Coordinates of C-alpha atoms and ligand atoms in Angstrom, one line a residue:
M214 CA 10.3 11.7 4.6
Y215 CA 9.9 7.9 3.8
T216 CA 6.3 8.6 2.6
L217 CA 7.8 10.7 -0.2
I218 CA 10.4 8.1 -1.0
Q219 CA 7.8 5.4 -1.0
R220 CA 5.4 7.3 -3.3
F221 CA 8.3 7.8 -5.8
L222 CA 9.4 4.1 -5.6
F223 CA 5.8 2.9 -6.0
L224 CA 5.7 4.6 -9.5
F225 CA 7.9 1.7 -10.8
P226 CA 7.4 -2.1 -11.0
A227 CA 8.0 -3.7 -7.6
E228 CA 11.3 -5.5 -8.3
F229 CA 12.8 -2.5 -10.0
S230 CA 11.9 -0.3 -7.0
H231 CA 13.3 -2.9 -4.7
H232 CA 16.8 -2.7 -6.2
F233 CA 16.6 1.1 -6.9
G234 CA 15.6 1.7 -3.3
L235 CA 18.4 -0.4 -1.8
K236 CA 21.0 1.3 -4.1
G237 CA 19.7 4.7 -3.0
L238 CA 19.9 3.7 0.6
K239 CA 23.5 2.6 0.1
V240 CA 24.4 6.0 -1.3
L241 CA 22.6 7.7 1.6
N242 CA 24.6 5.6 4.0
W243 CA 27.9 6.5 2.2
L244 CA 26.9 10.1 2.7
G245 CA 26.3 9.4 6.4
L246 CA 22.6 10.2 6.0
A247 CA 20.9 6.8 6.3
S248 CA 20.6 7.0 10.1
F249 CA 18.5 10.1 9.8
L250 CA 15.7 7.8 8.5
A251 CA 15.9 5.7 11.7
P252 CA 13.1 6.2 14.2
E253 CA 13.7 8.0 17.5
E254 CA 12.6 5.0 19.4
K255 CA 15.8 2.9 19.9
G256 CA 14.4 0.0 22.0
E257 CA 16.2 -2.0 24.6
V258 CA 18.9 -4.7 24.5
T259 CA 17.2 -8.2 24.5
E260 CA 18.9 -11.5 25.1
V261 CA 17.6 -14.4 23.2
F262 CA 19.3 -17.7 22.2
G263 CA 22.3 -16.5 24.3
L264 CA 22.8 -13.5 21.9
Q265 CA 22.5 -9.9 22.8
F266 CA 20.2 -8.1 20.3
K267 CA 20.4 -4.3 20.2
N268 CA 16.6 -4.3 20.2
S269 CA 13.9 -6.9 19.4
V270 CA 12.8 -5.8 15.9
G271 CA 14.7 -7.2 13.0
L272 CA 14.6 -7.3 9.2
A273 CA 13.1 -10.5 7.8
A274 CA 14.9 -12.7 5.2
G275 CA 14.5 -12.0 1.5
L276 CA 15.0 -8.3 1.4
D277 CA 18.8 -8.5 1.4
K278 CA 19.3 -11.9 -0.2
N279 CA 23.0 -11.5 -0.8
A280 CA 24.1 -9.4 2.3
D281 CA 24.9 -6.6 -0.2
Y282 CA 23.3 -3.9 1.9
I283 CA 24.0 -4.8 5.5
D284 CA 25.7 -1.6 6.5
A285 CA 23.0 0.6 5.0
L286 CA 20.1 -1.4 6.4
G287 CA 21.9 -1.6 9.8
A288 CA 21.8 2.2 10.0
L289 CA 18.0 2.2 10.0
G290 CA 17.5 1.2 13.6
F291 CA 16.9 -2.6 13.3
G292 CA 17.9 -4.7 16.3
F293 CA 19.2 -7.4 13.9
L294 CA 19.2 -8.4 10.2
E295 CA 18.5 -11.7 8.6
V296 CA 20.1 -12.1 5.2
G297 CA 19.5 -14.8 2.5
T298 CA 17.9 -17.1 1.6
V299 CA 21.3 -18.2 0.2
T300 CA 21.8 -21.5 -1.7
P301 CA 25.2 -23.3 -2.3
K302 CA 25.4 -22.1 -5.9
A303 CA 24.2 -18.8 -7.4
Q304 CA 20.9 -19.1 -9.2
S305 CA 18.7 -16.6 -11.1
G306 CA 15.3 -17.6 -9.6
N307 CA 12.0 -17.5 -11.5
A308 CA 11.2 -15.5 -14.6
K309 CA 10.1 -11.9 -14.2
P310 CA 7.7 -10.4 -13.3
R311 CA 7.8 -12.3 -10.0
L312 CA 7.0 -9.6 -7.4
F313 CA 3.6 -7.8 -7.2
R314 CA 2.2 -5.1 -5.0
L315 CA -1.4 -5.5 -3.7
T316 CA -1.6 -1.9 -2.4
K317 CA -5.3 -2.1 -1.4
D318 CA -4.3 -4.9 1.0
H319 CA -0.9 -3.5 2.1
A320 CA 0.5 -6.8 0.8
L321 CA 2.9 -8.4 -1.7
I322 CA 2.9 -11.6 -3.7
N323 CA 6.3 -12.9 -4.6
R324 CA 7.6 -16.0 -6.5
M325 CA 11.2 -14.9 -6.5
G326 CA 12.4 -18.6 -6.3
F327 CA 15.6 -18.0 -4.2
N328 CA 17.4 -15.8 -6.7
N329 CA 20.8 -15.3 -5.1
K330 CA 24.5 -15.0 -5.7
G331 CA 25.5 -18.1 -3.7
V332 CA 27.4 -18.9 -0.6
E333 CA 30.8 -17.7 -1.7
H334 CA 29.5 -14.2 -2.5
M335 CA 27.7 -14.0 0.9
I336 CA 30.9 -15.0 2.8
Q337 CA 32.8 -12.2 1.2
R338 CA 30.0 -9.7 2.1
L339 CA 29.9 -10.9 5.7
K340 CA 33.6 -10.7 6.0
N341 CA 33.7 -7.1 4.8
R342 CA 30.8 -5.8 6.8
R343 CA 31.1 -2.8 9.2
Y344 CA 27.7 -3.4 10.8
Q345 CA 28.3 -4.6 14.4
G346 CA 24.8 -5.9 15.1
I347 CA 23.4 -9.5 15.0
I348 CA 23.3 -11.1 11.6
G349 CA 21.2 -14.2 10.9
V350 CA 21.8 -16.1 7.7
N351 CA 18.9 -17.9 6.1
I352 CA 19.9 -21.0 4.1
G353 CA 18.1 -23.0 1.4
K354 CA 18.6 -25.5 -1.3
N355 CA 19.3 -25.0 -5.0
F356 CA 16.4 -25.5 -7.5
S357 CA 18.4 -28.1 -9.3
T358 CA 19.1 -30.2 -6.2
P359 CA 16.7 -33.2 -5.9
L360 CA 14.6 -33.1 -2.7
E361 CA 16.2 -36.3 -1.5
Q362 CA 19.6 -34.6 -1.5
A363 CA 18.4 -31.3 0.0
Y364 CA 20.2 -32.1 3.2
E365 CA 23.5 -31.9 1.4
D366 CA 22.8 -28.3 0.4
Y367 CA 21.8 -27.3 3.9
L368 CA 24.9 -29.0 5.3
F369 CA 27.1 -27.2 2.8
C370 CA 25.6 -23.8 3.7
L371 CA 25.8 -24.5 7.4
R372 CA 29.5 -25.6 7.2
E373 CA 30.5 -22.7 5.0
L374 CA 28.7 -19.9 6.8
Y375 CA 29.0 -21.0 10.4
A376 CA 32.0 -18.9 11.1
Y377 CA 30.4 -15.7 9.7
A378 CA 26.8 -15.9 11.1
D379 CA 25.4 -15.1 14.5
Y380 CA 22.5 -17.5 13.9
I381 CA 21.5 -19.7 11.0
V382 CA 17.9 -20.3 9.8
V383 CA 17.0 -23.5 7.9
N384 CA 14.3 -22.4 5.5
L385 CA 11.9 -25.2 4.6
S386 CA 8.9 -22.9 4.0
S387 CA 9.3 -21.0 0.8
P388 CA 6.3 -21.8 -1.5
N389 CA 8.4 -21.0 -4.5
T390 CA 10.8 -23.9 -4.6
P391 CA 8.9 -27.0 -5.7
G392 CA 8.5 -29.6 -3.0
L393 CA 10.5 -27.7 -0.3
R394 CA 7.6 -27.4 2.1
A395 CA 7.2 -31.2 2.2
L396 CA 10.4 -31.3 4.2
Q397 CA 8.6 -29.8 7.1
F398 CA 6.8 -33.0 8.0
G399 CA 7.4 -36.4 9.6
E400 CA 10.6 -38.4 9.2
E401 CA 11.9 -36.0 6.5
L402 CA 12.0 -33.2 9.0
N403 CA 13.4 -35.3 11.9
K404 CA 16.1 -36.6 9.7
L405 CA 17.2 -33.2 8.4
L406 CA 17.1 -31.5 11.8
N407 CA 19.1 -34.4 13.3
I408 CA 21.8 -34.2 10.6
L409 CA 22.1 -30.4 11.0
K410 CA 22.2 -30.5 14.8
N411 CA 24.9 -33.1 14.8
E412 CA 26.9 -30.9 12.4
Q413 CA 26.3 -27.8 14.5
H414 CA 27.8 -29.7 17.4
V415 CA 30.9 -30.6 15.4
L416 CA 31.2 -27.0 14.2
S417 CA 30.8 -25.5 17.6
L418 CA 33.8 -27.5 18.9
K419 CA 35.8 -26.6 15.8
H420 CA 35.0 -22.9 16.0
E421 CA 34.7 -22.8 19.8
R422 CA 31.4 -20.9 19.3
H423 CA 27.8 -22.1 19.5
V424 CA 25.8 -20.6 16.5
P425 CA 22.1 -21.0 17.2
L426 CA 20.2 -23.1 14.6
L427 CA 16.6 -22.1 13.8
L428 CA 13.9 -23.5 11.6
K429 CA 11.6 -21.2 9.5
I430 CA 8.1 -22.6 8.9
A431 CA 5.1 -21.8 6.7
P432 CA 1.8 -20.4 7.9
D433 CA -0.2 -22.9 5.9
L434 CA -0.2 -25.6 8.6
N435 CA -3.1 -27.1 10.5
A436 CA -2.9 -27.4 14.3
K437 CA -1.7 -31.0 14.2
E438 CA 1.0 -30.3 11.7
C439 CA 2.2 -27.4 13.7
Q440 CA 2.3 -29.4 16.9
D441 CA 4.3 -32.1 15.2
I442 CA 6.8 -29.5 14.0
A443 CA 7.0 -28.2 17.6
Q444 CA 7.6 -31.7 18.8
A445 CA 10.4 -32.2 16.3
L446 CA 12.0 -28.9 17.4
L447 CA 12.0 -30.2 21.0
E448 CA 13.3 -33.6 20.2
N449 CA 16.1 -32.2 18.1
N450 CA 16.9 -29.6 20.6
M451 CA 16.7 -26.7 18.1
D452 CA 17.6 -23.3 19.3
G453 CA 14.7 -21.4 17.8
V454 CA 11.9 -21.1 15.3
V455 CA 10.9 -18.4 12.8
A456 CA 7.2 -18.2 12.3
T457 CA 6.2 -17.6 9.6
N458 CA 7.0 -17.4 5.9
T459 CA 4.5 -16.2 3.2
T460 CA 1.2 -17.9 2.7
I461 CA -0.3 -19.6 -0.4
S462 CA -3.8 -18.6 0.9
R463 CA -5.6 -15.7 -0.9
Q464 CA -8.4 -15.2 1.7
G465 CA -9.9 -11.9 2.6
L466 CA -8.2 -9.8 -0.1
N467 CA -9.6 -6.6 -1.6
E468 CA -7.4 -6.7 -4.7
T469 CA -9.1 -8.7 -7.5
V470 CA -6.6 -9.1 -10.4
L471 CA -3.2 -9.7 -8.9
V472 CA -4.6 -12.3 -6.4
N473 CA -4.3 -14.8 -9.2
E474 CA -0.6 -14.5 -9.4
A475 CA 1.2 -17.6 -8.1
G476 CA 3.5 -17.2 -5.1
G477 CA 3.6 -16.4 -1.4
L478 CA 1.4 -13.6 0.0
S479 CA 2.9 -11.4 2.7
G480 CA 1.8 -8.3 4.7
E481 CA -1.4 -7.3 6.5
P482 CA -3.6 -10.2 5.3
L483 CA -1.1 -12.7 6.7
A484 CA -1.1 -11.3 10.3
A485 CA -3.8 -13.5 11.9
Q486 CA -2.7 -16.7 10.3
S487 CA 1.0 -16.4 11.4
E488 CA -0.1 -15.2 14.8
S489 CA -2.1 -18.4 15.3
I490 CA 0.9 -20.5 14.3
V491 CA 3.0 -18.6 16.9
K492 CA 0.3 -19.3 19.5
I493 CA 0.3 -23.1 18.8
L494 CA 4.1 -23.1 19.0
R495 CA 4.1 -21.2 22.3
N496 CA 1.6 -23.6 23.8
H497 CA 3.6 -26.6 22.7
L498 CA 7.1 -25.3 23.4
H499 CA 6.2 -23.8 26.8
G500 CA 8.9 -21.1 26.4
T501 CA 11.7 -23.7 26.0
I502 CA 12.5 -22.6 22.4
P503 CA 12.3 -18.9 21.5
I504 CA 10.1 -17.8 18.6
I505 CA 10.8 -15.1 16.1
G506 CA 7.4 -13.7 15.1
V507 CA 7.0 -12.5 11.5
G508 CA 4.1 -12.1 9.1
G509 CA 1.8 -9.1 8.7
I510 CA 3.3 -6.7 11.2
T511 CA 2.2 -3.3 9.9
D512 CA 1.7 -1.2 13.1
Q513 CA 2.0 -1.2 16.8
A514 CA -1.1 -3.3 17.4
S515 CA -0.1 -6.1 15.1
A516 CA 3.4 -6.1 16.6
Q517 CA 1.8 -6.3 20.1
A518 CA -0.4 -9.2 19.0
K519 CA 2.6 -11.2 17.9
L520 CA 4.4 -10.6 21.2
K521 CA 1.3 -11.6 23.1
A522 CA 1.0 -14.7 21.0
G523 CA 4.4 -15.7 22.3
A524 CA 7.2 -14.2 20.1
S525 CA 10.4 -13.1 21.8
L526 CA 11.7 -11.2 18.7
L527 CA 9.9 -9.7 15.7
Q528 CA 10.8 -9.3 12.1
I529 CA 9.3 -7.1 9.4
Y530 CA 9.4 -7.1 5.6
T531 CA 6.2 -6.0 3.7
G532 CA 5.2 -3.5 6.4
F533 CA 8.6 -2.0 6.1
I534 CA 8.2 -1.6 2.3
Y535 CA 4.9 0.2 2.9
K536 CA 5.8 2.3 5.9
G537 CA 9.6 2.5 6.1
P538 CA 11.7 2.7 9.3
K539 CA 8.8 4.3 11.2
L540 CA 7.4 0.8 11.6
I541 CA 10.5 -0.2 13.5
G542 CA 9.7 2.5 16.1
E543 CA 6.0 1.4 16.2
A544 CA 7.0 -2.2 16.8
L545 CA 9.5 -1.2 19.5
K546 CA 6.8 0.8 21.3
A547 CA 4.7 -2.4 21.2
K548 CA 7.5 -4.2 23.0
Q549 CA 7.7 -1.6 25.7
E550 CA 4.0 -1.9 26.4
T551 CA 3.9 -5.6 26.5
Ligands
FMN1008 C1 9.8 -10.3 -1.9 C2 10.0 -11.3 -0.8 C3 11.1 -12.2 -0.8 C4 11.2 -13.0 0.3 N1 12.3 -13.9 0.3 C5 12.5 -14.7 1.3 C6 13.6 -15.6 1.4 O1 14.4 -15.6 0.5 N2 13.7 -16.4 2.5 C7 12.8 -16.4 3.5 O2 13.0 -17.1 4.5 N3 11.7 -15.6 3.5 C8 11.6 -14.7 2.5 N4 10.5 -13.9 2.4 C9 9.5 -14.0 3.5 C10 9.7 -13.0 4.6 O3 11.0 -13.1 5.2 C11 8.6 -13.0 5.7 O4 8.7 -14.3 6.3 C12 7.2 -12.9 5.1 O5 7.2 -11.9 4.0 C13 6.2 -12.5 6.1 O6 6.5 -11.2 6.7 P1 5.9 -9.8 6.3 O7 4.4 -10.0 6.2 O8 6.4 -8.8 7.3 O9 6.4 -9.5 4.9 C14 10.3 -13.0 1.4 C15 9.2 -12.1 1.3 C16 9.1 -11.2 0.3 C17 7.9 -10.3 0.3

């Protein structure tokens, strides 16, 4: 069924298909039909960061940036959904076209640039949701906010969204916001994590609820950089890490023309790179901080590889665009067999 839908959607430019597909899914859900697309495999309840996940395969950030489609996406069999990246104020992102399909590589390149409707809109959507599962909210900084003040944007998002999220992800790894990835290193990182963890403590007392705080990192890190990040996660007592975002690398691609488009590459070619980041994290964290593995999961084998590398939970995006909800079932089978 999804194969037919996918063939139709792939007739149009990628970003148009994205919105059209999500609107169509919303209609299907109103008609009570979206759950027919869900795989038979339901998976098992998993407890991570003190939260009960319906199953261990979630939707990665960026597909539902404004939490506009939670109920419809929630009907497809995901164990959890991560919405965002949301920034304090609405912003339009980069000029179009900014999303490209590399079909020969089962990959995408995007330079969306955190296009989103802002925190206030997201709060309304989260308040009105019917979906009962776990929702993570991925937060970022506005394009216009200078890097030295980035922490103010993250603090604002954390404070405003705390009451409505099950977990919150600090996204420092988008390649499409100039300078953002520099915050992943050294004192900058320690300072930011420290500020946010202190605020999380204050908010947990105020709301009488601990909302886990995670960091999302890039795949374009050498071993030393990755170990340093792991050390910062330990020192700041972070609750989890999401590995990884898209890559700026263009290695091993079959596509020849679109590879020159600027932005982050996701999908099949990213799998090995993000898997090696998960392994380095696992070796350094020794199971003390759970890892959400994301990047290039396209079938049961690639899902299994991420779990073996050390991921406790998985997320999918590009593989889901190419294969649909069937991929959730394949990843859940991988979990059963690990
Ligand atoms: C079009 C597109 C938009 C994305 N937007 C975001 C985003 O806003 N925030 C974020 O943390 N990750 C974003 N991502 C990255 C994904 O969440 C994921 O980390 C990455 O695509 C690797 O997973 P995949 O290979 O399964 O796609 C985006 C990815 C794509 C393809």
